[in-house]
Amino acid sequence: MPKIGINIATGSLQQQEMIVGIDLGTTNSLVAIIHPESRKPVVLKEHDGNALVPSVIHFGEAGLVSVGDEAKKYLVAEPHNTIFSVKRLMGKSYNDVRDYSSFFTYKVIDDNSESLVKVQVGDTFYSPIELSSYILKELKARAEHILKTPVTKAVITVPAYFNDAQRQATRDAGRLAGLDVLRIVNEPTAASLAYGLGLRNDETKTIAVYDLGGGTFDISVLRITGGIFEVLSTNGDTYLGGDDFDRAIAQYWSVKLGLTDEELNTNKNIAQELRLLAEEAKKQLSSVTEFKGSIAGEELVLTREEFENLAKPFVDRTIQCCKNAMQDAQLHVADIDEVVMVGGSTRVPLVKKSVAEFFGRALHDSLNPDEVVALGAAVQADILAGNNKDFLLLDITPLSLGIETMGGLMDVLIPRNSKIPSKAGRQYTTQKDGQPGMRISVYQGERDLVKDNRKLAEFNLTGIPGMPAGLPKVEISFLVNADGILVVKAKELRSGVEQSIEVKPQYGLTDEEVEKMLLDSITHAKEDIQIRALVEAQTEAR
């Protein structure tokens, strides 16, 4: 696979201003920097030694907003006013989260199932972008307090499977928090940077990064050669994580207590208390074989074996994603040199056992799995500051990008798993004499017909001079920038008429849609080839 050199270091910043790395997590968030003396990444800790900021926001009386540990105190007492797992809502419509709505103890608005979700607290409506900005403001304030210097620039990490809308939402949240977001980086890629610091320049390794956090799962296969990081494939699930373990335990206990879903929906305090106790049980069962707790005077018991039976379906789903990632990378399990474990949920013994069995080797978990993503974000921030030219990061596009051509065919300009930043262009022409314009329809997917793919955007190139059909030369160019945002340009080369659009879909693909699109492209491959041949023949005949 060819290596692509990208000069991402301007050299102008150096150490004149602080660029921080931020892991904006579902359950916890944290901020890290490169230590100016040791030149090693370190997470910023308060005087109590705690680096993690719970991703929880509480709205109190008189407009008082608290974030982190202070907000977490209100999860049981004021569940309607206390927001958690907001990352699950980023860039989502109500249709995307409807099946999980009972998980949220606060009110997720469903007045328009096609638009982005809002959260209602009292009489006020908040977007997930606004809510995330409160967490980022807290991290910014923490960094400024510890470093005793203003912090205005950051690198923020997101799951590899986040689509355009979710990445843009994260960037907007940073802007609301007063941060110039220099780069959006995939979490597994950031983790690989943190572990890659110790690699020798003459060493080549293929690494699998298994990242199971509170709300998302990613598996990435990376090749590291002489300090160059190449992402060979990514796979994952934006609705799979430790929260699912908690919910499974809570549901198991609610049956034991004789509580119905209706009762849990009306009594949010009990639901929240169950969720918190389930989370505690999950943590303790990593080191003990039995957990005992109580709610409203009722004793609740859970053994590790019972917990593993509840967790197994979710762990099995992660292993299936691992298989998919290996197929996409065109590698066998034996080709993997090292397996990196990331995310607090990887502490669960069943997870470690299942991953070790699948890859057939010992796991690499020497760094704190809660901190490793933030540490990698700090390394990326250092690269952007021009202080570390030893590393180069190459990410990929998860699905093919193309335009609609005559007969409704999909013409792919940037194939799936292409390196980003990526640019591609192709020339097209008109179908009719004197045609004054051309409609450019942009699609994402793997099928040969655009009707089977997902439409991202559409715009018109107008002002094409009157010429016979086939004479105008219209160049369509796609540019996917470092954050995975697509810019499409159309230019008529003879006249210089030009039009462009930045593709920011209102909300993006769910993980199920991505999986379905990939599966459909395989199952319908033969049928698609036949249809494409027929359409092309019909088009030629015209």
Coordinates of C-alpha atoms in Angstrom, one line a residue:
M1 CA 0.0 0.0 0.0
P2 CA 1.6 3.4 -1.0
K3 CA 2.6 5.8 1.7
I4 CA 1.4 9.4 1.3
G5 CA 3.5 12.2 2.7
I6 CA 1.5 15.0 4.2
N7 CA 3.2 18.2 5.5
I8 CA 1.0 19.0 8.5
A9 CA 3.6 20.9 10.5
T10 CA 3.7 24.6 9.9
G11 CA 6.6 25.1 12.3
S12 CA 5.3 28.6 13.2
L13 CA 3.7 27.7 16.5
Q14 CA 6.4 25.8 18.3
Q15 CA 6.0 26.2 22.0
Q16 CA 4.7 29.8 22.0
E17 CA 1.1 28.7 22.7
M18 CA -0.4 25.6 24.4
I19 CA -2.3 23.1 22.2
V20 CA -4.1 20.5 24.3
G21 CA -5.4 17.1 23.4
I22 CA -9.0 16.3 24.5
D23 CA -10.8 13.0 24.8
L24 CA -14.5 14.0 24.8
G25 CA -15.9 10.7 26.0
T26 CA -19.3 9.2 26.6
T27 CA -18.7 8.5 30.3
N28 CA -15.6 10.5 31.1
S29 CA -13.6 13.2 29.4
L30 CA -10.0 14.4 30.0
V31 CA -7.3 16.7 28.7
A32 CA -3.6 16.1 28.1
I33 CA -0.5 17.9 27.0
I34 CA 3.1 17.0 26.1
H35 CA 5.2 17.8 29.2
P36 CA 7.6 20.6 28.3
E37 CA 10.6 18.9 30.1
S38 CA 10.1 15.2 29.7
R39 CA 8.5 15.6 26.2
K40 CA 6.1 12.8 27.1
P41 CA 2.3 13.0 27.0
V42 CA 0.7 13.5 30.4
V43 CA -3.0 13.9 31.5
L44 CA -3.8 17.0 33.5
K45 CA -4.8 16.1 37.1
E46 CA -6.4 18.3 39.8
H47 CA -4.9 18.4 43.3
D48 CA -6.9 15.3 44.2
G49 CA -5.0 13.3 41.6
N50 CA -8.1 12.7 39.5
A51 CA -7.7 13.1 35.7
L52 CA -11.2 12.0 34.7
V53 CA -14.1 14.5 34.3
P54 CA -17.4 12.7 34.3
S55 CA -19.3 13.7 31.1
V56 CA -22.3 14.8 33.1
I57 CA -24.0 18.2 33.2
H58 CA -26.5 19.4 35.9
F59 CA -28.8 22.4 35.4
G60 CA -29.7 23.8 38.8
E61 CA -31.8 26.7 40.0
A62 CA -31.2 30.3 38.9
G63 CA -29.4 29.0 35.8
L64 CA -26.5 27.5 37.7
V65 CA -24.7 24.8 35.6
S66 CA -22.3 22.3 37.0
V67 CA -20.1 19.7 35.2
G68 CA -18.2 16.6 36.2
D69 CA -18.1 15.2 39.7
E70 CA -20.3 18.0 41.1
A71 CA -23.0 17.3 38.4
K72 CA -22.8 13.5 39.0
K73 CA -24.1 14.0 42.5
Y74 CA -27.5 14.9 41.1
L75 CA -27.9 11.8 38.9
V76 CA -30.3 10.1 41.3
A77 CA -31.8 13.1 43.1
E78 CA -32.6 15.2 39.9
P79 CA -32.5 12.8 36.9
H80 CA -34.6 15.2 34.7
N81 CA -32.1 18.0 35.1
T82 CA -28.9 15.9 34.9
I83 CA -27.5 15.0 31.4
F84 CA -25.2 12.1 30.8
S85 CA -24.0 10.1 27.7
V86 CA -24.7 13.2 25.5
K87 CA -22.1 11.8 23.0
R88 CA -24.7 9.2 22.0
L89 CA -26.9 12.1 20.7
M90 CA -24.2 13.9 18.7
G91 CA -25.4 14.4 15.1
K92 CA -28.4 12.1 15.6
S93 CA -32.1 12.4 14.8
Y94 CA -34.8 11.1 17.1
N95 CA -35.2 8.2 14.6
D96 CA -31.6 7.2 15.4
V97 CA -32.1 7.1 19.2
R98 CA -35.8 6.1 19.5
D99 CA -34.9 2.4 20.4
Y100 CA -32.6 3.7 23.2
S101 CA -34.8 6.6 24.5
S102 CA -35.7 4.7 27.7
F103 CA -32.0 4.7 28.6
F104 CA -32.0 8.5 29.0
T105 CA -33.6 9.7 32.3
Y106 CA -33.9 13.2 30.9
K107 CA -36.3 14.3 28.1
V108 CA -35.1 13.8 24.6
I109 CA -37.5 15.7 22.2
D110 CA -39.2 13.9 19.4
D111 CA -41.3 16.6 17.8
N112 CA -39.6 16.1 14.4
S113 CA -38.2 12.6 14.0
E114 CA -36.1 13.7 11.0
S115 CA -34.3 16.7 12.6
L116 CA -31.5 16.7 15.1
V117 CA -32.5 15.8 18.6
K118 CA -32.8 18.3 21.4
V119 CA -32.8 17.8 25.2
Q120 CA -35.5 19.6 27.3
V121 CA -34.5 20.8 30.8
G122 CA -37.4 22.7 32.3
D123 CA -38.6 25.2 29.7
T124 CA -35.2 25.3 27.9
F125 CA -34.1 23.2 24.9
Y126 CA -30.5 22.3 24.4
S127 CA -28.8 20.7 21.4
P128 CA -26.1 18.0 22.0
I129 CA -23.6 20.5 20.6
E130 CA -24.5 23.0 23.4
L131 CA -24.4 20.3 26.0
S132 CA -21.0 19.0 24.8
S133 CA -19.7 22.6 24.9
Y134 CA -20.3 22.7 28.6
I135 CA -18.0 19.7 29.1
L136 CA -15.4 21.2 26.8
K137 CA -15.6 24.5 28.8
E138 CA -14.9 22.6 32.0
L139 CA -11.9 20.9 30.4
K140 CA -10.6 24.2 29.1
A141 CA -11.0 25.8 32.5
R142 CA -9.3 22.9 34.2
A143 CA -6.3 23.1 31.8
E144 CA -6.0 26.9 32.3
H145 CA -6.1 26.5 36.1
I146 CA -3.4 23.8 36.1
L147 CA -1.2 25.3 33.4
K148 CA -1.7 28.9 34.5
T149 CA -1.9 30.0 30.9
P150 CA -4.8 30.7 28.4
V151 CA -5.8 27.6 26.4
T152 CA -7.5 28.4 23.0
K153 CA -6.4 25.6 20.7
A154 CA -7.2 21.9 20.9
V155 CA -7.2 18.5 19.2
I156 CA -10.4 16.6 20.0
T157 CA -10.9 12.9 19.4
V158 CA -14.0 11.1 18.1
P159 CA -14.9 7.5 17.4
A160 CA -13.6 6.3 14.0
Y161 CA -17.2 5.5 12.9
F162 CA -18.4 9.1 13.5
N163 CA -19.9 10.4 10.3
D164 CA -19.6 13.9 8.8
A165 CA -22.5 15.3 10.9
Q166 CA -21.1 14.0 14.2
R167 CA -17.6 15.3 13.4
Q168 CA -18.9 18.7 12.5
A169 CA -21.1 18.7 15.7
T170 CA -17.9 18.0 17.8
R171 CA -16.0 20.8 16.0
D172 CA -19.0 23.2 16.6
A173 CA -19.1 22.3 20.3
G174 CA -15.4 23.2 20.6
R175 CA -16.0 26.5 19.0
L176 CA -18.9 27.2 21.4
A177 CA -16.5 26.4 24.3
G178 CA -14.0 29.0 23.0
L179 CA -11.6 26.5 21.4
D180 CA -10.1 26.6 18.0
V181 CA -10.3 22.9 17.1
L182 CA -7.2 22.3 14.9
R183 CA -8.0 18.7 14.2
I184 CA -10.6 16.0 14.8
V185 CA -8.8 12.7 15.3
N186 CA -10.1 9.2 15.4
E187 CA -9.8 7.7 18.9
P188 CA -8.1 4.5 17.9
T189 CA -5.7 6.5 15.8
A190 CA -4.9 8.7 18.8
A191 CA -4.3 5.6 20.9
S192 CA -1.9 4.2 18.4
L193 CA 0.1 7.5 18.6
A194 CA 0.3 7.2 22.3
Y195 CA 1.7 3.6 22.1
G196 CA 3.8 4.4 19.0
L197 CA 6.1 6.8 20.9
G198 CA 8.3 3.9 21.8
L199 CA 8.7 2.3 18.3
R200 CA 12.0 2.4 16.6
N201 CA 12.3 4.1 13.3
D202 CA 13.6 0.9 11.6
E203 CA 10.6 -1.2 12.9
T204 CA 7.4 -2.2 11.1
K205 CA 4.4 -3.4 13.0
T206 CA 0.8 -4.2 12.3
I207 CA -1.4 -3.3 15.2
A208 CA -5.1 -3.9 16.1
V209 CA -6.5 -1.2 18.4
Y210 CA -9.6 -2.5 20.2
D211 CA -11.4 0.5 21.8
L212 CA -14.4 -0.2 23.9
G213 CA -15.6 2.9 25.8
G214 CA -18.8 3.8 27.6
G215 CA -20.9 4.3 24.5
T216 CA -19.0 3.5 21.4
F217 CA -16.8 0.7 20.0
D218 CA -14.1 0.9 17.4
I219 CA -11.6 -1.6 16.0
S220 CA -8.8 -0.2 13.8
V221 CA -6.0 -2.1 12.0
L222 CA -2.9 0.1 11.7
R223 CA 0.5 -0.4 10.1
I224 CA 3.4 1.5 11.6
T225 CA 6.5 1.9 9.5
G226 CA 9.4 4.2 10.5
G227 CA 7.1 6.6 12.4
I228 CA 4.4 6.6 9.7
F229 CA 1.0 5.5 10.9
E230 CA -1.3 4.0 8.3
V231 CA -4.9 3.0 9.1
L232 CA -5.5 -0.1 7.0
S233 CA -9.2 -0.5 8.1
T234 CA -11.7 0.6 10.7
N235 CA -14.9 -1.0 11.9
G236 CA -17.2 -0.4 14.9
D237 CA -20.5 0.4 16.3
T238 CA -21.6 3.8 17.6
Y239 CA -24.2 2.2 19.9
L240 CA -22.1 -0.4 21.7
G241 CA -20.2 0.1 25.0
G242 CA -20.0 -0.2 28.7
D243 CA -23.4 1.6 29.0
D244 CA -24.9 -1.5 27.4
F245 CA -23.4 -3.7 30.1
D246 CA -24.9 -1.4 32.7
R247 CA -28.3 -1.4 31.0
A248 CA -28.3 -5.3 30.8
I249 CA -27.6 -5.6 34.5
A250 CA -30.2 -3.0 35.4
Q251 CA -32.8 -4.8 33.3
Y252 CA -31.9 -8.1 34.9
W253 CA -32.3 -6.6 38.3
S254 CA -35.6 -4.8 37.4
V255 CA -37.1 -8.2 36.5
K256 CA -35.9 -9.6 39.9
L257 CA -37.6 -6.6 41.6
G258 CA -40.8 -7.0 39.6
L259 CA -40.5 -3.6 38.0
T260 CA -42.1 -3.0 34.6
D261 CA -40.7 -0.7 31.9
E262 CA -43.7 1.6 32.5
E263 CA -42.8 1.9 36.2
L264 CA -39.1 2.6 35.3
N265 CA -40.2 5.3 32.8
T266 CA -42.4 7.0 35.3
N267 CA -40.0 6.7 38.3
K268 CA -36.8 8.1 36.9
N269 CA -35.1 8.1 40.3
I270 CA -35.3 4.3 40.7
A271 CA -34.2 3.9 37.0
Q272 CA -31.1 6.1 37.7
E273 CA -30.4 4.4 41.0
L274 CA -30.5 1.0 39.2
R275 CA -28.2 2.3 36.4
L276 CA -25.6 3.6 38.9
L277 CA -25.7 0.4 41.0
A278 CA -25.3 -1.7 37.8
E279 CA -22.2 0.4 36.8
E280 CA -20.7 -0.2 40.3
A281 CA -21.4 -3.9 40.0
K282 CA -19.7 -4.1 36.6
K283 CA -16.6 -2.3 37.9
Q284 CA -16.3 -4.5 41.0
L285 CA -16.9 -7.8 39.1
S286 CA -13.6 -7.2 37.3
S287 CA -11.8 -8.0 40.6
V288 CA -14.4 -10.0 42.6
T289 CA -16.7 -12.9 41.8
E290 CA -19.8 -11.7 43.5
F291 CA -21.4 -8.3 44.0
K292 CA -24.0 -7.4 46.6
G293 CA -26.0 -4.1 46.8
S294 CA -29.5 -2.9 47.6
I295 CA -32.2 -0.5 46.4
A296 CA -35.1 0.6 48.5
G297 CA -34.2 -2.1 51.1
E298 CA -34.2 -4.9 48.5
E299 CA -30.9 -6.8 48.3
L300 CA -29.5 -7.3 44.8
V301 CA -26.8 -9.9 44.0
L302 CA -24.9 -10.5 40.8
T303 CA -22.2 -13.1 40.2
R304 CA -19.4 -12.7 37.7
E305 CA -20.8 -15.7 35.8
E306 CA -24.3 -14.1 35.6
F307 CA -22.7 -10.8 34.5
E308 CA -20.7 -12.5 31.7
N309 CA -23.8 -14.2 30.4
L310 CA -25.5 -10.8 30.2
A311 CA -22.4 -9.2 28.6
K312 CA -21.6 -11.9 26.1
P313 CA -23.9 -10.8 23.3
F314 CA -22.3 -7.4 23.3
V315 CA -18.8 -8.7 23.5
D316 CA -19.6 -11.1 20.6
R317 CA -20.7 -8.1 18.5
T318 CA -17.3 -6.5 19.0
I319 CA -15.6 -9.7 17.9
Q320 CA -17.7 -9.7 14.7
C321 CA -16.5 -6.1 14.1
C322 CA -12.9 -7.3 14.5
K323 CA -13.5 -10.0 11.9
N324 CA -14.9 -7.4 9.5
A325 CA -11.9 -5.1 10.1
M326 CA -9.5 -7.9 9.3
Q327 CA -11.3 -8.7 6.1
D328 CA -11.3 -5.0 5.0
A329 CA -7.5 -4.8 5.7
Q330 CA -7.1 -8.1 3.7
L331 CA -5.1 -9.6 6.6
H332 CA -5.2 -12.8 8.7
V333 CA -5.2 -12.8 12.5
A334 CA -1.6 -14.1 12.3
D335 CA -0.5 -10.9 10.6
I336 CA -1.3 -8.8 13.7
D337 CA 1.9 -8.1 15.8
E338 CA 0.2 -6.4 18.7
V339 CA -3.2 -5.8 20.1
V340 CA -3.8 -2.5 22.0
M341 CA -6.7 -2.3 24.5
V342 CA -8.3 1.1 24.9
G343 CA -11.3 2.3 26.9
G344 CA -12.4 1.7 30.5
S345 CA -14.7 -1.2 29.4
T346 CA -11.7 -3.3 28.4
R347 CA -11.0 -3.9 32.1
V348 CA -13.9 -6.5 32.0
P349 CA -12.3 -9.9 32.2
L350 CA -14.6 -11.4 29.6
V351 CA -13.6 -8.7 27.1
K352 CA -9.9 -9.4 27.7
K353 CA -10.4 -13.1 27.4
S354 CA -12.5 -12.9 24.2
V355 CA -10.1 -10.5 22.4
A356 CA -7.0 -12.5 23.4
E357 CA -8.7 -15.7 22.1
F358 CA -9.7 -14.1 18.8
F359 CA -6.2 -12.6 18.1
G360 CA -4.4 -15.5 19.7
R361 CA -1.9 -13.4 21.6
A362 CA -1.3 -11.5 24.8
L363 CA -2.8 -8.0 25.0
H364 CA -1.0 -4.7 25.1
D365 CA -2.5 -2.7 27.9
S366 CA 0.5 -1.0 29.7
L367 CA -1.1 2.4 29.5
N368 CA -4.2 3.4 31.5
P369 CA -7.0 2.5 29.1
D370 CA -9.0 5.5 30.3
E371 CA -6.2 7.9 29.5
V372 CA -4.5 6.5 26.3
V373 CA -6.8 8.4 23.8
A374 CA -6.2 11.8 25.5
L375 CA -2.4 11.0 25.6
G376 CA -2.5 10.4 21.8
A377 CA -4.5 13.5 21.2
A378 CA -1.7 15.4 23.0
V379 CA 0.9 13.8 20.7
Q380 CA -1.2 14.9 17.7
A381 CA -1.4 18.4 19.1
D382 CA 2.4 18.4 19.4
I383 CA 2.7 17.4 15.8
L384 CA 0.5 20.3 14.7
A385 CA 2.6 22.7 16.8
G386 CA 5.6 21.6 14.7
N387 CA 7.4 20.1 17.7
N388 CA 7.3 16.4 16.6
K389 CA 8.1 15.7 12.9
D390 CA 8.8 12.0 13.5
F391 CA 5.2 11.0 13.1
L392 CA 2.8 11.1 10.2
L393 CA -0.9 10.2 10.4
L394 CA -3.0 8.8 7.6
D395 CA -6.8 8.1 8.2
I396 CA -9.3 6.6 5.8
T397 CA -12.8 7.1 4.4
P398 CA -15.3 4.5 5.7
L399 CA -17.6 4.4 2.6
S400 CA -17.1 5.2 -1.1
L401 CA -18.0 8.7 -2.4
G402 CA -19.2 9.5 -5.9
I403 CA -21.7 11.2 -8.1
E404 CA -24.7 10.2 -10.2
T405 CA -24.1 9.8 -13.9
M406 CA -26.5 9.1 -16.8
G407 CA -28.9 6.3 -16.1
G408 CA -28.7 6.6 -12.3
L409 CA -25.3 5.0 -12.1
M410 CA -22.8 5.6 -9.2
D411 CA -19.5 6.9 -10.4
V412 CA -17.0 6.5 -7.5
L413 CA -14.4 9.3 -7.2
I414 CA -13.0 8.4 -3.8
P415 CA -13.2 4.6 -3.0
R416 CA -13.9 3.2 0.4
N417 CA -10.8 2.9 2.7
S418 CA -9.0 5.7 0.8
K419 CA -6.4 7.7 2.7
I420 CA -7.5 11.1 4.0
P421 CA -6.8 14.0 3.3
S422 CA -7.7 12.8 -0.2
K423 CA -8.5 14.5 -3.5
A424 CA -9.9 13.1 -6.7
G425 CA -11.2 14.6 -9.9
R426 CA -12.8 13.5 -13.2
Q427 CA -14.1 15.2 -16.3
Y428 CA -17.7 14.9 -17.5
T429 CA -19.7 16.5 -20.3
T430 CA -23.3 17.5 -21.3
Q431 CA -25.9 15.1 -22.8
K432 CA -27.9 17.6 -24.8
D433 CA -27.1 20.4 -27.3
G434 CA -27.0 23.8 -25.7
Q435 CA -27.4 22.4 -22.2
P436 CA -27.0 25.4 -19.9
G437 CA -26.4 23.6 -16.6
M438 CA -25.6 20.4 -14.9
R439 CA -27.0 18.9 -11.7
I440 CA -24.3 17.4 -9.4
S441 CA -25.7 14.8 -7.0
V442 CA -23.3 13.4 -4.4
Y443 CA -23.7 9.9 -3.0
Q444 CA -22.1 7.7 -0.4
G445 CA -22.2 3.9 -0.6
E446 CA -21.0 0.7 -2.3
R447 CA -23.8 -0.1 -4.8
D448 CA -23.7 0.5 -8.6
L449 CA -27.0 2.3 -8.7
V450 CA -27.4 5.6 -6.8
K451 CA -30.9 4.7 -5.6
D452 CA -29.3 2.0 -3.4
N453 CA -26.8 4.5 -1.9
R454 CA -27.2 7.5 0.4
K455 CA -27.6 10.9 -1.0
L456 CA -25.3 13.5 0.7
A457 CA -25.9 16.6 -1.3
E458 CA -27.0 18.2 -4.6
F459 CA -26.2 21.4 -6.4
N460 CA -26.4 23.0 -9.8
L461 CA -23.6 24.2 -12.0
T462 CA -25.2 26.9 -14.1
G463 CA -23.9 29.3 -16.8
I464 CA -22.4 26.7 -19.1
P465 CA -22.1 28.4 -22.5
G466 CA -24.3 26.9 -25.3
M467 CA -22.3 24.2 -27.0
P468 CA -23.1 20.9 -28.8
A469 CA -23.5 17.9 -26.5
G470 CA -20.2 16.4 -25.5
L471 CA -18.2 19.6 -26.1
P472 CA -18.3 21.3 -22.6
K473 CA -15.6 19.9 -20.2
V474 CA -16.9 19.9 -16.6
E475 CA -14.3 18.8 -14.0
I476 CA -15.8 17.4 -10.8
S477 CA -13.4 17.3 -7.9
F478 CA -13.8 15.8 -4.4
L479 CA -11.7 16.8 -1.5
V480 CA -12.0 15.0 1.9
N481 CA -10.1 17.1 4.4
A482 CA -8.3 15.9 7.5
D483 CA -11.5 15.9 9.5
G484 CA -13.3 13.7 7.0
I485 CA -15.5 16.6 5.7
L486 CA -16.2 16.5 2.0
V487 CA -15.9 19.5 -0.3
V488 CA -17.2 19.1 -3.9
K489 CA -16.3 21.4 -6.7
A490 CA -17.6 21.6 -10.3
K491 CA -15.8 23.7 -13.0
E492 CA -16.5 24.1 -16.7
L493 CA -13.0 24.3 -18.0
R494 CA -13.7 26.2 -21.2
S495 CA -15.6 29.1 -19.6
G496 CA -14.2 29.0 -16.1
V497 CA -17.8 28.8 -14.6
E498 CA -17.4 27.2 -11.1
Q499 CA -19.6 26.1 -8.2
S500 CA -18.7 24.3 -4.9
I501 CA -20.4 22.9 -1.8
E502 CA -19.2 21.7 1.6
V503 CA -21.1 18.5 2.5
K504 CA -22.5 18.7 6.0
P505 CA -25.5 16.3 6.2
Q506 CA -28.1 17.3 8.7
Y507 CA -27.6 14.0 10.4
G508 CA -25.6 11.0 9.4
L509 CA -25.6 7.3 9.0
T510 CA -26.3 5.0 11.9
D511 CA -23.9 2.1 12.3
E512 CA -26.6 -0.3 11.2
E513 CA -26.9 1.6 7.9
V514 CA -23.2 1.5 7.3
E515 CA -23.2 -2.3 8.0
K516 CA -26.2 -2.8 5.7
M517 CA -24.7 -0.8 2.9
L518 CA -21.5 -2.8 3.0
L519 CA -23.4 -6.1 3.2
D520 CA -25.8 -5.1 0.4
S521 CA -22.8 -4.3 -1.8
I522 CA -21.5 -7.9 -1.4
T523 CA -24.8 -9.7 -1.7
H524 CA -25.9 -7.7 -4.7
A525 CA -22.5 -7.6 -6.5
K526 CA -23.4 -9.9 -9.4
E527 CA -26.8 -8.3 -9.9
D528 CA -25.3 -4.8 -9.8
I529 CA -22.7 -5.7 -12.5
Q530 CA -25.4 -6.9 -14.8
I531 CA -27.6 -3.8 -14.2
R532 CA -24.6 -1.5 -14.7
A533 CA -23.7 -3.2 -18.0
L534 CA -27.4 -2.9 -19.2
V535 CA -27.6 0.8 -18.2
E536 CA -24.3 1.6 -19.9
A537 CA -25.4 -0.2 -23.1
Q538 CA -28.7 1.8 -23.1
T539 CA -26.8 5.1 -22.5
E540 CA -24.4 4.3 -25.4
A541 CA -27.4 3.5 -27.7
R542 CA -28.8 7.0 -27.1

